[in-house]
Amino acid sequence: SGLELLRRLCRAAVPKKVRRRMVPALTPEEISLAESHLYADGHPDEVIVSRFSVDLTRGQLQCLRPKTWLNDEVINFYYKLLQERSRKAKAAPRCWFTNSFFWNKLSGGPAKGNDDYNYKEVRRWTTKAQVDIFQLDYVIFPMNIGEMHWAMGAIDVKRRGFRYFDSMISRPHPNFVPFLRRYVEDEHKAKKGGPLADAAEWDLLPLEVPQQSNGWDCGVFTCCFAEYFSAGKELEFDQEDMSDLRLRIAARVAKADEDWDRGP
């Protein structure tokens, strides 16, 4: 009918909403560096970067190709870079980044359903890292959920609570809060010589995070959660940014240089 035709013409005349770009565009150097390590010829066992007493191979880095689940080697290496970046930053929150084994060591891991609290397994971690968590703003750790999914946890010392960053699941494991609460209590007893007065009040802090729309980008989200949160920035990225962010992380890891905020 004429009325329906008019409606269609009106809809067509409405300009489409342009998505505001939240993530800076990749630089030519980032693209070149990432693609040379992700796609160029080379043996998968070739070591492409050595730092933090870790040899990262071409095959390991290639988990940053599209539609590929990230491995713990790349995520832990990126978190090490974030630790160095945080350490150098003058105005950023004070952070300690653990590796991906922290939560599973503390909770017994997927083999025990993350249902077996064990402070002894992580008691020496802060001593080895020479950190006092009660002098920090955040303790940040990647979480391997059931060998199938990546998320990020954080102890927010400043706000006296816990944060759970997950691009797919809104609620953490039921033991997430009680085990982390016991951890801060045990850490205070072990390192400060007495109980933490308000430990019972530490709870899960409300949080909304960007969500993924596929089954393979959780690790990229987990890297970006750590990068943005540790810098005190809003989580201004989403699913549409993931292809570029895979290349950006690959370039940063291959370069093994945490000073990417410095600019050219």
mmCIF file of C-alpha atoms in Angstrom:
data_model
loop_
_atom_site.group_PDB
_atom_site.id
_atom_site.type_symbol
_atom_site.label_atom_id
_atom_site.label_comp_id
_atom_site.label_asym_id
_atom_site.label_seq_id
_atom_site.Cartn_x
_atom_site.Cartn_y
_atom_site.Cartn_z
ATOM 1 C CA SER A 1 0.000 0.000 0.000
ATOM 2 C CA GLY A 2 0.973 3.631 -0.289
ATOM 3 C CA LEU A 3 1.189 3.940 3.508
ATOM 4 C CA GLU A 4 3.563 0.977 3.760
ATOM 5 C CA LEU A 5 5.723 2.424 0.972
ATOM 6 C CA LEU A 6 5.882 5.723 2.858
ATOM 7 C CA ARG A 7 6.947 3.908 6.025
ATOM 8 C CA ARG A 8 9.742 2.120 4.165
ATOM 9 C CA LEU A 9 10.964 5.349 2.617
ATOM 10 C CA CYS A 10 10.985 7.025 6.029
ATOM 11 C CA ARG A 11 12.968 4.154 7.579
ATOM 12 C CA ALA A 12 15.476 4.283 4.719
ATOM 13 C CA ALA A 13 15.876 8.026 5.210
ATOM 14 C CA VAL A 14 16.863 7.646 8.882
ATOM 15 C CA PRO A 15 20.682 7.672 9.062
ATOM 16 C CA LYS A 16 22.234 4.571 10.582
ATOM 17 C CA LYS A 17 23.838 5.067 13.964
ATOM 18 C CA VAL A 18 27.603 5.187 13.594
ATOM 19 C CA ARG A 19 29.452 3.222 16.272
ATOM 20 C CA ARG A 20 31.888 5.387 18.180
ATOM 21 C CA ARG A 21 35.337 3.873 17.940
ATOM 22 C CA MET A 22 36.498 3.229 21.501
ATOM 23 C CA VAL A 23 39.804 1.463 20.844
ATOM 24 C CA PRO A 24 42.591 3.400 19.073
ATOM 25 C CA ALA A 25 43.316 2.202 15.552
ATOM 26 C CA LEU A 26 46.219 -0.179 15.066
ATOM 27 C CA THR A 27 49.455 1.440 13.976
ATOM 28 C CA PRO A 28 51.355 0.183 10.907
ATOM 29 C CA GLU A 29 54.075 -1.084 13.266
ATOM 30 C CA GLU A 30 51.562 -3.096 15.308
ATOM 31 C CA ILE A 31 50.062 -4.676 12.201
ATOM 32 C CA SER A 32 53.462 -5.531 10.715
ATOM 33 C CA LEU A 33 54.858 -6.935 13.959
ATOM 34 C CA ALA A 34 51.768 -9.003 14.709
ATOM 35 C CA GLU A 35 51.336 -10.440 11.219
ATOM 36 C CA SER A 36 55.017 -11.314 10.884
ATOM 37 C CA HIS A 37 54.757 -13.545 13.955
ATOM 38 C CA LEU A 38 51.235 -14.877 13.490
ATOM 39 C CA TYR A 39 51.308 -15.704 9.782
ATOM 40 C CA ALA A 40 54.853 -15.682 8.402
ATOM 41 C CA ASP A 41 56.733 -18.935 7.765
ATOM 42 C CA GLY A 42 58.584 -20.285 10.760
ATOM 43 C CA HIS A 43 58.769 -23.361 12.961
ATOM 44 C CA PRO A 44 56.161 -23.488 15.768
ATOM 45 C CA ASP A 45 58.938 -24.221 18.298
ATOM 46 C CA GLU A 46 60.974 -21.158 17.314
ATOM 47 C CA VAL A 47 61.459 -18.903 20.348
ATOM 48 C CA ILE A 48 60.374 -15.412 19.370
ATOM 49 C CA VAL A 49 60.698 -13.655 22.724
ATOM 50 C CA SER A 50 62.488 -14.321 26.011
ATOM 51 C CA ARG A 51 61.692 -12.335 29.133
ATOM 52 C CA PHE A 52 60.572 -12.965 32.714
ATOM 53 C CA SER A 53 62.481 -16.279 32.567
ATOM 54 C CA VAL A 54 60.002 -17.403 29.893
ATOM 55 C CA ASP A 55 60.703 -18.493 26.322
ATOM 56 C CA LEU A 56 57.600 -17.880 24.236
ATOM 57 C CA THR A 57 57.400 -19.714 20.914
ATOM 58 C CA ARG A 58 55.831 -18.836 17.596
ATOM 59 C CA GLY A 59 53.347 -21.673 18.023
ATOM 60 C CA GLN A 60 52.265 -20.406 21.439
ATOM 61 C CA LEU A 61 51.788 -16.843 20.172
ATOM 62 C CA GLN A 62 49.674 -18.085 17.275
ATOM 63 C CA CYS A 63 46.770 -18.615 19.679
ATOM 64 C CA LEU A 64 46.154 -14.929 18.876
ATOM 65 C CA ARG A 65 45.051 -15.832 15.377
ATOM 66 C CA PRO A 66 41.298 -15.363 14.793
ATOM 67 C CA LYS A 67 38.819 -17.811 16.328
ATOM 68 C CA THR A 68 41.461 -19.381 18.584
ATOM 69 C CA TRP A 69 41.321 -19.891 22.353
ATOM 70 C CA LEU A 70 44.190 -18.159 24.175
ATOM 71 C CA ASN A 71 46.674 -20.283 26.105
ATOM 72 C CA ASP A 72 47.984 -19.578 29.590
ATOM 73 C CA GLU A 73 51.513 -18.877 28.324
ATOM 74 C CA VAL A 74 50.383 -15.823 26.346
ATOM 75 C CA ILE A 75 47.967 -14.575 29.003
ATOM 76 C CA ASN A 76 50.551 -14.901 31.784
ATOM 77 C CA PHE A 77 53.206 -13.186 29.658
ATOM 78 C CA TYR A 78 50.846 -10.302 28.928
ATOM 79 C CA TYR A 79 50.021 -9.979 32.628
ATOM 80 C CA LYS A 80 53.770 -9.793 33.326
ATOM 81 C CA LEU A 81 54.008 -6.896 30.881
ATOM 82 C CA LEU A 82 51.077 -5.237 32.641
ATOM 83 C CA GLN A 83 52.872 -5.675 35.971
ATOM 84 C CA GLU A 84 55.919 -3.846 34.622
ATOM 85 C CA ARG A 85 53.731 -1.165 33.072
ATOM 86 C CA SER A 86 51.916 -0.662 36.365
ATOM 87 C CA ARG A 87 55.172 -0.530 38.307
ATOM 88 C CA LYS A 88 56.494 2.297 36.124
ATOM 89 C CA ALA A 89 53.281 4.336 35.965
ATOM 90 C CA LYS A 90 53.302 7.274 38.354
ATOM 91 C CA ALA A 91 49.576 7.935 38.755
ATOM 92 C CA ALA A 92 48.141 4.455 38.119
ATOM 93 C CA PRO A 93 46.624 2.203 40.795
ATOM 94 C CA ARG A 94 49.109 0.065 42.719
ATOM 95 C CA CYS A 95 48.672 -3.492 41.478
ATOM 96 C CA TRP A 96 50.036 -6.966 41.843
ATOM 97 C CA PHE A 97 49.316 -9.374 38.984
ATOM 98 C CA THR A 98 49.471 -13.072 39.759
ATOM 99 C CA ASN A 99 49.585 -15.784 37.111
ATOM 100 C CA SER A 100 46.699 -17.990 36.026
ATOM 101 C CA PHE A 101 47.481 -20.657 38.635
ATOM 102 C CA PHE A 102 46.624 -18.494 41.649
ATOM 103 C CA TRP A 103 42.879 -19.167 41.837
ATOM 104 C CA ASN A 104 43.150 -22.873 41.080
ATOM 105 C CA LYS A 105 45.953 -23.317 43.636
ATOM 106 C CA LEU A 106 43.904 -21.461 46.246
ATOM 107 C CA SER A 107 40.673 -23.329 45.518
ATOM 108 C CA GLY A 108 41.871 -26.825 44.590
ATOM 109 C CA GLY A 109 41.330 -26.403 40.863
ATOM 110 C CA PRO A 110 38.732 -27.954 38.548
ATOM 111 C CA ALA A 111 39.698 -31.498 39.579
ATOM 112 C CA LYS A 112 38.261 -30.701 43.018
ATOM 113 C CA GLY A 113 35.484 -28.476 41.744
ATOM 114 C CA ASN A 114 37.289 -25.405 43.124
ATOM 115 C CA ASP A 115 35.914 -26.579 46.452
ATOM 116 C CA ASP A 116 39.113 -27.180 48.452
ATOM 117 C CA TYR A 117 40.529 -24.033 50.050
ATOM 118 C CA ASN A 118 44.304 -24.237 50.478
ATOM 119 C CA TYR A 119 46.148 -21.100 51.592
ATOM 120 C CA LYS A 120 49.346 -23.114 51.995
ATOM 121 C CA GLU A 121 49.601 -23.414 48.202
ATOM 122 C CA VAL A 122 49.880 -19.630 47.747
ATOM 123 C CA ARG A 123 51.229 -18.503 51.121
ATOM 124 C CA ARG A 124 54.718 -17.757 49.814
ATOM 125 C CA TRP A 125 53.616 -15.988 46.646
ATOM 126 C CA THR A 126 53.596 -12.479 48.123
ATOM 127 C CA THR A 127 56.922 -13.115 49.845
ATOM 128 C CA LYS A 128 58.491 -14.201 46.575
ATOM 129 C CA ALA A 129 56.997 -11.205 44.755
ATOM 130 C CA GLN A 130 58.005 -8.891 47.621
ATOM 131 C CA VAL A 131 54.567 -7.346 47.894
ATOM 132 C CA ASP A 132 52.299 -6.418 50.772
ATOM 133 C CA ILE A 133 48.787 -6.696 49.375
ATOM 134 C CA PHE A 134 47.443 -4.374 52.066
ATOM 135 C CA GLN A 135 49.564 -1.557 50.632
ATOM 136 C CA LEU A 136 48.078 -2.073 47.162
ATOM 137 C CA ASP A 137 44.913 -1.006 45.411
ATOM 138 C CA TYR A 138 44.316 -4.268 43.532
ATOM 139 C CA VAL A 139 45.425 -7.875 43.296
ATOM 140 C CA ILE A 140 44.592 -9.008 39.758
ATOM 141 C CA PHE A 141 44.544 -12.587 38.517
ATOM 142 C CA PRO A 142 43.430 -14.413 35.349
ATOM 143 C CA MET A 143 41.160 -17.386 35.997
ATOM 144 C CA ASN A 144 41.026 -20.575 33.975
ATOM 145 C CA ILE A 145 37.430 -21.744 34.498
ATOM 146 C CA GLY A 146 37.120 -25.507 34.132
ATOM 147 C CA GLU A 147 39.744 -25.645 31.367
ATOM 148 C CA MET A 148 37.097 -24.121 29.074
ATOM 149 C CA HIS A 149 36.843 -20.398 29.762
ATOM 150 C CA TRP A 150 38.898 -17.374 30.820
ATOM 151 C CA ALA A 151 37.802 -14.693 33.293
ATOM 152 C CA MET A 152 39.527 -12.280 35.650
ATOM 153 C CA GLY A 153 39.277 -11.848 39.388
ATOM 154 C CA ALA A 154 40.443 -8.942 41.505
ATOM 155 C CA ILE A 155 40.858 -8.238 45.181
ATOM 156 C CA ASP A 156 39.939 -4.572 45.534
ATOM 157 C CA VAL A 157 41.889 -3.642 48.638
ATOM 158 C CA LYS A 158 40.936 0.003 48.291
ATOM 159 C CA ARG A 159 37.191 -0.738 48.302
ATOM 160 C CA ARG A 160 37.487 -3.748 50.660
ATOM 161 C CA GLY A 161 35.855 -6.228 48.322
ATOM 162 C CA PHE A 162 36.192 -8.492 45.309
ATOM 163 C CA ARG A 163 35.507 -8.049 41.606
ATOM 164 C CA TYR A 164 34.698 -10.624 38.956
ATOM 165 C CA PHE A 165 35.236 -9.783 35.290
ATOM 166 C CA ASP A 166 33.668 -12.316 32.937
ATOM 167 C CA SER A 167 32.698 -11.706 29.314
ATOM 168 C CA MET A 168 30.174 -14.545 29.329
ATOM 169 C CA ILE A 169 29.032 -15.485 32.858
ATOM 170 C CA SER A 170 27.697 -12.872 35.254
ATOM 171 C CA ARG A 171 28.307 -14.646 38.566
ATOM 172 C CA PRO A 172 31.526 -16.242 39.816
ATOM 173 C CA HIS A 173 31.958 -19.672 41.372
ATOM 174 C CA PRO A 174 30.114 -19.882 44.728
ATOM 175 C CA ASN A 175 33.490 -20.132 46.506
ATOM 176 C CA PHE A 176 34.941 -17.032 44.836
ATOM 177 C CA VAL A 177 34.025 -14.598 47.625
ATOM 178 C CA PRO A 178 34.370 -16.885 50.678
ATOM 179 C CA PHE A 179 37.754 -18.237 49.547
ATOM 180 C CA LEU A 180 39.136 -14.794 48.698
ATOM 181 C CA ARG A 181 37.831 -13.497 52.020
ATOM 182 C CA ARG A 182 39.658 -16.320 53.797
ATOM 183 C CA TYR A 183 42.750 -15.532 51.729
ATOM 184 C CA VAL A 184 42.914 -11.896 52.841
ATOM 185 C CA GLU A 185 42.301 -13.019 56.422
ATOM 186 C CA ASP A 186 45.069 -15.630 56.262
ATOM 187 C CA GLU A 187 47.417 -13.262 54.478
ATOM 188 C CA HIS A 188 46.893 -10.635 57.167
ATOM 189 C CA LYS A 189 47.513 -13.147 59.953
ATOM 190 C CA ALA A 190 50.630 -14.528 58.270
ATOM 191 C CA LYS A 191 52.196 -11.243 57.208
ATOM 192 C CA LYS A 192 50.817 -8.767 59.765
ATOM 193 C CA GLY A 193 50.689 -11.030 62.813
ATOM 194 C CA GLY A 194 47.012 -10.572 63.616
ATOM 195 C CA PRO A 195 43.416 -10.803 62.355
ATOM 196 C CA LEU A 196 41.941 -8.502 59.730
ATOM 197 C CA ALA A 197 39.320 -6.575 61.660
ATOM 198 C CA ASP A 198 36.698 -6.069 58.927
ATOM 199 C CA ALA A 199 37.278 -9.216 56.862
ATOM 200 C CA ALA A 200 33.677 -10.405 57.231
ATOM 201 C CA GLU A 201 32.471 -7.247 55.485
ATOM 202 C CA TRP A 202 34.503 -7.799 52.300
ATOM 203 C CA ASP A 203 32.043 -8.867 49.598
ATOM 204 C CA LEU A 204 31.443 -9.002 45.839
ATOM 205 C CA LEU A 205 31.374 -5.509 44.355
ATOM 206 C CA PRO A 206 28.854 -4.751 41.585
ATOM 207 C CA LEU A 207 30.300 -4.625 38.099
ATOM 208 C CA GLU A 208 29.159 -4.540 34.475
ATOM 209 C CA VAL A 209 31.643 -5.640 31.840
ATOM 210 C CA PRO A 210 31.655 -5.970 28.030
ATOM 211 C CA GLN A 211 30.321 -9.295 26.764
ATOM 212 C CA GLN A 212 31.548 -11.632 24.056
ATOM 213 C CA SER A 213 29.293 -13.063 21.355
ATOM 214 C CA ASN A 214 31.352 -16.109 20.400
ATOM 215 C CA GLY A 215 33.124 -19.011 22.055
ATOM 216 C CA TRP A 216 36.770 -18.076 21.593
ATOM 217 C CA ASP A 217 37.464 -14.440 22.600
ATOM 218 C CA CYS A 218 37.254 -14.850 26.393
ATOM 219 C CA GLY A 219 41.055 -14.776 26.747
ATOM 220 C CA VAL A 220 41.332 -11.529 24.805
ATOM 221 C CA PHE A 221 38.660 -9.967 27.018
ATOM 222 C CA THR A 222 40.589 -11.229 30.066
ATOM 223 C CA CYS A 223 43.774 -9.497 28.880
ATOM 224 C CA CYS A 224 41.861 -6.274 28.196
ATOM 225 C CA PHE A 225 40.055 -6.354 31.546
ATOM 226 C CA ALA A 226 43.452 -6.395 33.260
ATOM 227 C CA GLU A 227 44.939 -3.703 31.040
ATOM 228 C CA TYR A 228 42.113 -1.217 31.454
ATOM 229 C CA PHE A 229 41.233 -1.900 35.096
ATOM 230 C CA SER A 230 44.845 -1.713 36.268
ATOM 231 C CA ALA A 231 45.214 1.658 34.571
ATOM 232 C CA GLY A 232 42.060 3.033 36.187
ATOM 233 C CA LYS A 233 40.272 3.264 32.822
ATOM 234 C CA GLU A 234 36.690 2.514 31.851
ATOM 235 C CA LEU A 235 36.261 -0.804 30.011
ATOM 236 C CA GLU A 236 35.745 0.911 26.672
ATOM 237 C CA PHE A 237 36.021 -2.014 24.277
ATOM 238 C CA ASP A 238 33.589 -4.622 23.017
ATOM 239 C CA GLN A 239 33.233 -7.639 20.760
ATOM 240 C CA GLU A 240 33.750 -5.592 17.596
ATOM 241 C CA ASP A 241 37.234 -4.611 18.796
ATOM 242 C CA MET A 242 38.471 -8.145 19.372
ATOM 243 C CA SER A 243 40.088 -8.748 15.968
ATOM 244 C CA ASP A 244 42.193 -5.590 16.324
ATOM 245 C CA LEU A 245 42.962 -6.315 19.959
ATOM 246 C CA ARG A 246 44.269 -9.777 19.090
ATOM 247 C CA LEU A 247 46.795 -8.132 16.771
ATOM 248 C CA ARG A 248 47.659 -5.454 19.346
ATOM 249 C CA ILE A 249 48.341 -8.026 22.070
ATOM 250 C CA ALA A 250 50.398 -10.128 19.639
ATOM 251 C CA ALA A 251 52.516 -7.108 18.725
ATOM 252 C CA ARG A 252 53.075 -6.145 22.356
ATOM 253 C CA VAL A 253 54.008 -9.662 23.389
ATOM 254 C CA ALA A 254 56.342 -10.121 20.410
ATOM 255 C CA LYS A 255 58.046 -6.833 21.239
ATOM 256 C CA ALA A 256 58.099 -7.676 24.971
ATOM 257 C CA ASP A 257 58.043 -3.997 25.821
ATOM 258 C CA GLU A 258 55.551 -2.614 28.324
ATOM 259 C CA ASP A 259 56.118 1.029 27.364
ATOM 260 C CA TRP A 260 53.404 1.152 24.700
ATOM 261 C CA ASP A 261 51.822 4.233 26.328
ATOM 262 C CA ARG A 262 55.009 6.154 25.697
ATOM 263 C CA GLY A 263 54.207 6.726 22.026
ATOM 264 C CA PRO A 264 56.671 7.044 19.151
#
